[in-house]
mmCIF file with all atom_site columns, C-alpha atoms in Angstrom:
data_model
loop_
_atom_site.group_PDB
_atom_site.id
_atom_site.type_symbol
_atom_site.label_atom_id
_atom_site.label_alt_id
_atom_site.label_comp_id
_atom_site.label_asym_id
_atom_site.label_entity_id
_atom_site.label_seq_id
_atom_site.pdbx_PDB_ins_code
_atom_site.Cartn_x
_atom_site.Cartn_y
_atom_site.Cartn_z
_atom_site.occupancy
_atom_site.B_iso_or_equiv
_atom_site.pdbx_formal_charge
_atom_site.auth_seq_id
_atom_site.auth_comp_id
_atom_site.auth_asym_id
_atom_site.auth_atom_id
_atom_site.pdbx_PDB_model_num
ATOM 1   C CA . MET X 1 1   ? 19.355 -17.065 26.036 1.00 96.00 ? 27  MET X CA 1
ATOM 2   C CA . ARG X 1 2   ? 21.587 -13.992 25.892 1.00 98.00 ? 28  ARG X CA 1
ATOM 3   C CA . HIS X 1 3   ? 20.275 -10.776 24.356 1.00 98.00 ? 29  HIS X CA 1
ATOM 4   C CA . TYR X 1 4   ? 22.819 -8.519  22.667 1.00 98.00 ? 30  TYR X CA 1
ATOM 5   C CA . LEU X 1 5   ? 22.435 -4.881  21.693 1.00 98.00 ? 31  LEU X CA 1
ATOM 6   C CA . VAL X 1 6   ? 24.680 -4.054  18.739 1.00 98.00 ? 32  VAL X CA 1
ATOM 7   C CA . VAL X 1 7   ? 25.225 -0.360  17.985 1.00 98.00 ? 33  VAL X CA 1
ATOM 8   C CA . ALA X 1 8   ? 26.910 0.364   14.661 1.00 97.00 ? 34  ALA X CA 1
ATOM 9   C CA . ASN X 1 9   ? 26.595 2.520   11.571 1.00 94.00 ? 35  ASN X CA 1
ATOM 10  C CA . GLN X 1 10  ? 29.563 3.052   9.281  1.00 91.00 ? 36  GLN X CA 1
ATOM 11  C CA . THR X 1 11  ? 31.307 0.040   10.846 1.00 93.00 ? 37  THR X CA 1
ATOM 12  C CA . LEU X 1 12  ? 28.634 -2.538  10.016 1.00 94.00 ? 38  LEU X CA 1
ATOM 13  C CA . LYS X 1 13  ? 30.805 -4.165  7.334  1.00 92.00 ? 39  LYS X CA 1
ATOM 14  C CA . GLN X 1 14  ? 33.964 -4.381  9.439  1.00 94.00 ? 40  GLN X CA 1
ATOM 15  C CA . GLN X 1 15  ? 35.440 -7.844  9.834  1.00 94.00 ? 41  GLN X CA 1
ATOM 16  C CA . GLN X 1 16  ? 35.917 -7.352  13.593 1.00 95.00 ? 42  GLN X CA 1
ATOM 17  C CA . LEU X 1 17  ? 32.180 -6.893  14.077 1.00 96.00 ? 43  LEU X CA 1
ATOM 18  C CA . THR X 1 18  ? 31.400 -9.957  11.971 1.00 96.00 ? 44  THR X CA 1
ATOM 19  C CA . GLU X 1 19  ? 33.838 -11.991 14.051 1.00 97.00 ? 45  GLU X CA 1
ATOM 20  C CA . LYS X 1 20  ? 32.293 -10.753 17.304 1.00 97.00 ? 46  LYS X CA 1
ATOM 21  C CA . ILE X 1 21  ? 28.790 -11.718 16.151 1.00 97.00 ? 47  ILE X CA 1
ATOM 22  C CA . ARG X 1 22  ? 30.083 -15.161 15.132 1.00 97.00 ? 48  ARG X CA 1
ATOM 23  C CA . THR X 1 23  ? 31.727 -15.602 18.542 1.00 97.00 ? 49  THR X CA 1
ATOM 24  C CA . CYS X 1 24  ? 28.472 -14.740 20.313 1.00 98.00 ? 50  CYS X CA 1
ATOM 25  C CA . ILE X 1 25  ? 26.503 -17.190 18.170 1.00 98.00 ? 51  ILE X CA 1
ATOM 26  C CA . ASP X 1 26  ? 29.053 -19.941 18.821 1.00 97.00 ? 52  ASP X CA 1
ATOM 27  C CA . ALA X 1 27  ? 28.863 -19.321 22.594 1.00 97.00 ? 53  ALA X CA 1
ATOM 28  C CA . GLY X 1 28  ? 25.240 -20.470 22.788 1.00 96.00 ? 54  GLY X CA 1
ATOM 29  C CA . PRO X 1 29  ? 21.648 -19.398 22.275 1.00 97.00 ? 55  PRO X CA 1
ATOM 30  C CA . CYS X 1 30  ? 21.361 -15.665 21.675 1.00 98.00 ? 56  CYS X CA 1
ATOM 31  C CA . ASP X 1 31  ? 19.605 -12.963 19.748 1.00 98.00 ? 57  ASP X CA 1
ATOM 32  C CA . PHE X 1 32  ? 20.615 -9.523  18.589 1.00 98.00 ? 58  PHE X CA 1
ATOM 33  C CA . PHE X 1 33  ? 19.068 -6.095  18.298 1.00 98.00 ? 59  PHE X CA 1
ATOM 34  C CA . LEU X 1 34  ? 20.871 -3.926  15.755 1.00 98.00 ? 60  LEU X CA 1
ATOM 35  C CA . LEU X 1 35  ? 20.631 -0.190  16.471 1.00 98.00 ? 61  LEU X CA 1
ATOM 36  C CA . VAL X 1 36  ? 21.893 2.115   13.711 1.00 98.00 ? 62  VAL X CA 1
ATOM 37  C CA . PRO X 1 37  ? 22.047 5.762   14.810 1.00 97.00 ? 63  PRO X CA 1
ATOM 38  C CA . ALA X 1 38  ? 21.097 8.198   12.047 1.00 94.00 ? 64  ALA X CA 1
ATOM 39  C CA . THR X 1 39  ? 24.378 10.068  12.333 1.00 88.00 ? 65  THR X CA 1
ATOM 40  C CA . ARG X 1 40  ? 25.459 12.657  9.806  1.00 77.00 ? 66  ARG X CA 1
ATOM 41  C CA . ALA X 1 41  ? 27.957 11.188  7.393  1.00 67.00 ? 67  ALA X CA 1
ATOM 42  C CA . HIS X 1 42  ? 31.062 13.035  6.348  1.00 65.00 ? 68  HIS X CA 1
ATOM 43  C CA . GLY X 1 43  ? 30.835 14.262  2.798  1.00 61.00 ? 69  GLY X CA 1
ATOM 44  C CA . PRO X 1 44  ? 28.379 16.631  1.184  1.00 59.00 ? 70  PRO X CA 1
ATOM 45  C CA . LEU X 1 45  ? 28.100 20.095  2.610  1.00 61.00 ? 71  LEU X CA 1
ATOM 46  C CA . ARG X 1 46  ? 24.319 19.940  2.352  1.00 72.00 ? 72  ARG X CA 1
ATOM 47  C CA . TRP X 1 47  ? 23.110 17.125  4.563  1.00 73.00 ? 73  TRP X CA 1
ATOM 48  C CA . THR X 1 48  ? 19.665 16.855  6.113  1.00 83.00 ? 74  THR X CA 1
ATOM 49  C CA . PRO X 1 49  ? 18.310 14.648  8.892  1.00 84.00 ? 75  PRO X CA 1
ATOM 50  C CA . ALA X 1 50  ? 16.254 12.882  6.211  1.00 88.00 ? 76  ALA X CA 1
ATOM 51  C CA . ASP X 1 51  ? 19.473 12.070  4.325  1.00 87.00 ? 77  ASP X CA 1
ATOM 52  C CA . ALA X 1 52  ? 21.040 10.666  7.497  1.00 89.00 ? 78  ALA X CA 1
ATOM 53  C CA . TYR X 1 53  ? 17.941 8.563   8.213  1.00 93.00 ? 79  TYR X CA 1
ATOM 54  C CA . ALA X 1 54  ? 17.887 7.185   4.642  1.00 92.00 ? 80  ALA X CA 1
ATOM 55  C CA . VAL X 1 55  ? 21.543 6.167   4.804  1.00 91.00 ? 81  VAL X CA 1
ATOM 56  C CA . ALA X 1 56  ? 21.061 4.603   8.252  1.00 95.00 ? 82  ALA X CA 1
ATOM 57  C CA . ARG X 1 57  ? 17.980 2.697   7.015  1.00 97.00 ? 83  ARG X CA 1
ATOM 58  C CA . ARG X 1 58  ? 19.973 1.232   4.094  1.00 96.00 ? 84  ARG X CA 1
ATOM 59  C CA . ARG X 1 59  ? 22.805 0.277   6.435  1.00 95.00 ? 85  ARG X CA 1
ATOM 60  C CA . LEU X 1 60  ? 20.328 -1.316  8.840  1.00 98.00 ? 86  LEU X CA 1
ATOM 61  C CA . GLU X 1 61  ? 18.797 -3.474  6.099  1.00 98.00 ? 87  GLU X CA 1
ATOM 62  C CA . SER X 1 62  ? 22.248 -4.498  4.881  1.00 97.00 ? 88  SER X CA 1
ATOM 63  C CA . GLY X 1 63  ? 23.395 -5.254  8.438  1.00 97.00 ? 89  GLY X CA 1
ATOM 64  C CA . LEU X 1 64  ? 20.326 -7.380  9.146  1.00 98.00 ? 90  LEU X CA 1
ATOM 65  C CA . GLU X 1 65  ? 21.029 -9.402  5.999  1.00 97.00 ? 91  GLU X CA 1
ATOM 66  C CA . ARG X 1 66  ? 24.709 -9.861  6.953  1.00 96.00 ? 92  ARG X CA 1
ATOM 67  C CA . PHE X 1 67  ? 23.886 -10.975 10.497 1.00 97.00 ? 93  PHE X CA 1
ATOM 68  C CA . ARG X 1 68  ? 21.186 -13.365 9.293  1.00 98.00 ? 94  ARG X CA 1
ATOM 69  C CA . ALA X 1 69  ? 23.644 -14.863 6.806  1.00 97.00 ? 95  ALA X CA 1
ATOM 70  C CA . LEU X 1 70  ? 25.798 -15.734 9.839  1.00 96.00 ? 96  LEU X CA 1
ATOM 71  C CA . GLY X 1 71  ? 22.819 -17.508 11.404 1.00 96.00 ? 97  GLY X CA 1
ATOM 72  C CA . ALA X 1 72  ? 21.882 -14.731 13.813 1.00 97.00 ? 98  ALA X CA 1
ATOM 73  C CA . ASP X 1 73  ? 18.388 -14.158 15.129 1.00 98.00 ? 99  ASP X CA 1
ATOM 74  C CA . VAL X 1 74  ? 18.311 -10.366 14.651 1.00 98.00 ? 100 VAL X CA 1
ATOM 75  C CA . VAL X 1 75  ? 15.923 -7.425  14.466 1.00 98.00 ? 101 VAL X CA 1
ATOM 76  C CA . GLY X 1 76  ? 16.745 -3.744  14.512 1.00 98.00 ? 102 GLY X CA 1
ATOM 77  C CA . GLU X 1 77  ? 15.876 -0.116  14.018 1.00 98.00 ? 103 GLU X CA 1
ATOM 78  C CA . VAL X 1 78  ? 17.286 3.279   13.107 1.00 98.00 ? 104 VAL X CA 1
ATOM 79  C CA . GLY X 1 79  ? 17.844 5.480   16.148 1.00 97.00 ? 105 GLY X CA 1
ATOM 80  C CA . ASP X 1 80  ? 18.529 9.086   17.017 1.00 96.00 ? 106 ASP X CA 1
ATOM 81  C CA . GLN X 1 81  ? 21.544 10.783  15.424 1.00 93.00 ? 107 GLN X CA 1
ATOM 82  C CA . SER X 1 82  ? 23.282 10.759  18.810 1.00 94.00 ? 108 SER X CA 1
ATOM 83  C CA . PRO X 1 83  ? 24.317 7.194   19.665 1.00 94.00 ? 109 PRO X CA 1
ATOM 84  C CA . VAL X 1 84  ? 24.022 8.003   23.376 1.00 96.00 ? 110 VAL X CA 1
ATOM 85  C CA . VAL X 1 85  ? 20.442 9.241   22.969 1.00 97.00 ? 111 VAL X CA 1
ATOM 86  C CA . ALA X 1 86  ? 19.562 6.333   20.660 1.00 97.00 ? 112 ALA X CA 1
ATOM 87  C CA . ILE X 1 87  ? 20.855 3.792   23.190 1.00 97.00 ? 113 ILE X CA 1
ATOM 88  C CA . GLY X 1 88  ? 19.062 5.535   26.072 1.00 97.00 ? 114 GLY X CA 1
ATOM 89  C CA . GLU X 1 89  ? 15.737 5.565   24.240 1.00 97.00 ? 115 GLU X CA 1
ATOM 90  C CA . LEU X 1 90  ? 16.028 1.870   23.411 1.00 98.00 ? 116 LEU X CA 1
ATOM 91  C CA . LEU X 1 91  ? 17.053 0.876   26.947 1.00 97.00 ? 117 LEU X CA 1
ATOM 92  C CA . ARG X 1 92  ? 13.877 2.490   28.279 1.00 97.00 ? 118 ARG X CA 1
ATOM 93  C CA . ARG X 1 93  ? 11.903 -0.035  26.214 1.00 96.00 ? 119 ARG X CA 1
ATOM 94  C CA . ARG X 1 94  ? 14.045 -3.172  26.310 1.00 96.00 ? 120 ARG X CA 1
ATOM 95  C CA . SER X 1 95  ? 16.794 -4.796  28.330 1.00 97.00 ? 121 SER X CA 1
ATOM 96  C CA . PHE X 1 96  ? 19.906 -6.574  27.133 1.00 98.00 ? 122 PHE X CA 1
ATOM 97  C CA . ASP X 1 97  ? 22.594 -8.770  28.631 1.00 98.00 ? 123 ASP X CA 1
ATOM 98  C CA . ALA X 1 98  ? 25.448 -7.166  26.717 1.00 97.00 ? 124 ALA X CA 1
ATOM 99  C CA . LEU X 1 99  ? 26.274 -4.195  24.510 1.00 97.00 ? 125 LEU X CA 1
ATOM 100 C CA . ILE X 1 100 ? 28.455 -4.460  21.422 1.00 97.00 ? 126 ILE X CA 1
ATOM 101 C CA . LEU X 1 101 ? 29.473 -0.938  20.429 1.00 96.00 ? 127 LEU X CA 1
ATOM 102 C CA . SER X 1 102 ? 31.221 -0.783  17.070 1.00 95.00 ? 128 SER X CA 1
ATOM 103 C CA . THR X 1 103 ? 33.167 2.446   16.552 1.00 90.00 ? 129 THR X CA 1
ATOM 104 C CA . LEU X 1 104 ? 35.398 3.899   13.876 1.00 85.00 ? 130 LEU X CA 1
ATOM 105 C CA . PRO X 1 105 ? 39.157 3.610   14.398 1.00 81.00 ? 131 PRO X CA 1
ATOM 106 C CA . VAL X 1 106 ? 40.830 6.456   16.278 1.00 76.00 ? 132 VAL X CA 1
#
């Protein structure tokens, strides 16, 4: 069984990510860990870490539902605001076969 780490936040609803998850599922037995960094969103001038965490938590729950609707075996968590730190902290606790990093367009 392959274990995938998926790192995404604002891109969780992108079609490309959905297609990638589908491709992984079709390739054989696998599971996913969805990591949503609590990054500051663009928008309001007043933005707190608690706001970022709340938004990331909602996106995580929505992402878990979307992945499960595709047939994915998936769990996840909200991570540090820095994706690099969030990934590092998680990799100290778990190992994965592959990383799917979903980023915003350039």
